[in-house]
Amino acid sequence: MTEQEERFTQLVREYKNTIYTVCMMFAESPDETDDMVQEALINLWRGFQKADDVCKSWVWRVTMNSCITIDRKKKRKRSSECPLTADMESVMNSDETNRNANVRLLYDRIHQLNPFDRAIIMLWLDGMPYDEIGEIIGITTKNVSVRLIRIKEQLKKMNNGK
């Protein structure tokens, strides 16, 4: 194994929970999560070879962009599929009862947010400071604060609606 491969392996070990969490929030099933993790790792490797400074926010950004790209492709594909496909997917994935109910409920609600808001709330849940969230997303720190307030309100409304 080359030195670069060893450094990349160490990076993945260090940030594996972050990578998995981001992918899980964008995926609709465990299999899709695995696919997104693989795509993110490929993109992380490509970027790692060129990157000067690799940090947690860089890992977040690359992983999140990988998931958003897959999510967009999936939505385009769905619009051209048979209308029963989504129903069949939910039937096929209905045995995901092994997860904690509260975590699953939060996951479902976050998954209903648009990708931009989903990324902001995930970064916040990961304990990232507002300035780093803004840097990753490409908005001001103040805008992060305002968006988080609105996102939390959206999640509360989902709570009242169900």
Short mmCIF file of C-alpha atoms in Angstrom, two decimals, residues 105-113 117-118 121-122 124-125 147-162:
data_model
loop_
_atom_site.label_atom_id
_atom_site.label_comp_id
_atom_site.label_asym_id
_atom_site.label_seq_id
_atom_site.Cartn_x
_atom_site.Cartn_y
_atom_site.Cartn_z
CA LEU A 105 -39.01 9.06 12.94
CA LEU A 106 -36.40 11.82 12.95
CA TYR A 107 -34.72 10.26 9.91
CA ASP A 108 -38.05 10.18 8.05
CA ARG A 109 -38.79 13.79 8.85
CA ILE A 110 -35.34 15.01 7.90
CA HIS A 111 -35.61 13.03 4.68
CA GLN A 112 -38.71 15.08 3.77
CA LEU A 113 -36.68 18.30 3.81
CA ASP A 117 -32.05 22.08 4.42
CA ARG A 118 -31.29 18.41 5.00
CA ILE A 121 -29.64 20.12 9.82
CA MET A 122 -27.30 17.13 9.46
CA TRP A 124 -25.85 20.96 12.92
CA LEU A 125 -26.76 17.56 14.42
CA ARG A 147 -32.24 28.61 8.17
CA LEU A 148 -31.84 26.39 11.24
CA ILE A 149 -34.68 28.20 13.01
CA ARG A 150 -36.91 27.67 9.97
CA ILE A 151 -35.86 24.04 9.58
CA LYS A 152 -36.59 23.30 13.25
CA GLU A 153 -40.01 24.90 12.84
CA GLN A 154 -40.66 22.73 9.79
CA LEU A 155 -39.72 19.62 11.75
CA LYS A 156 -42.02 20.67 14.62
CA LYS A 157 -44.90 21.17 12.19
CA MET A 158 -44.29 17.67 10.87
CA ASN A 159 -44.50 16.47 14.47
CA ASN A 160 -47.85 18.19 15.00
CA GLY A 161 -49.15 16.92 11.70
CA LYS A 162 -48.52 13.24 12.51
#
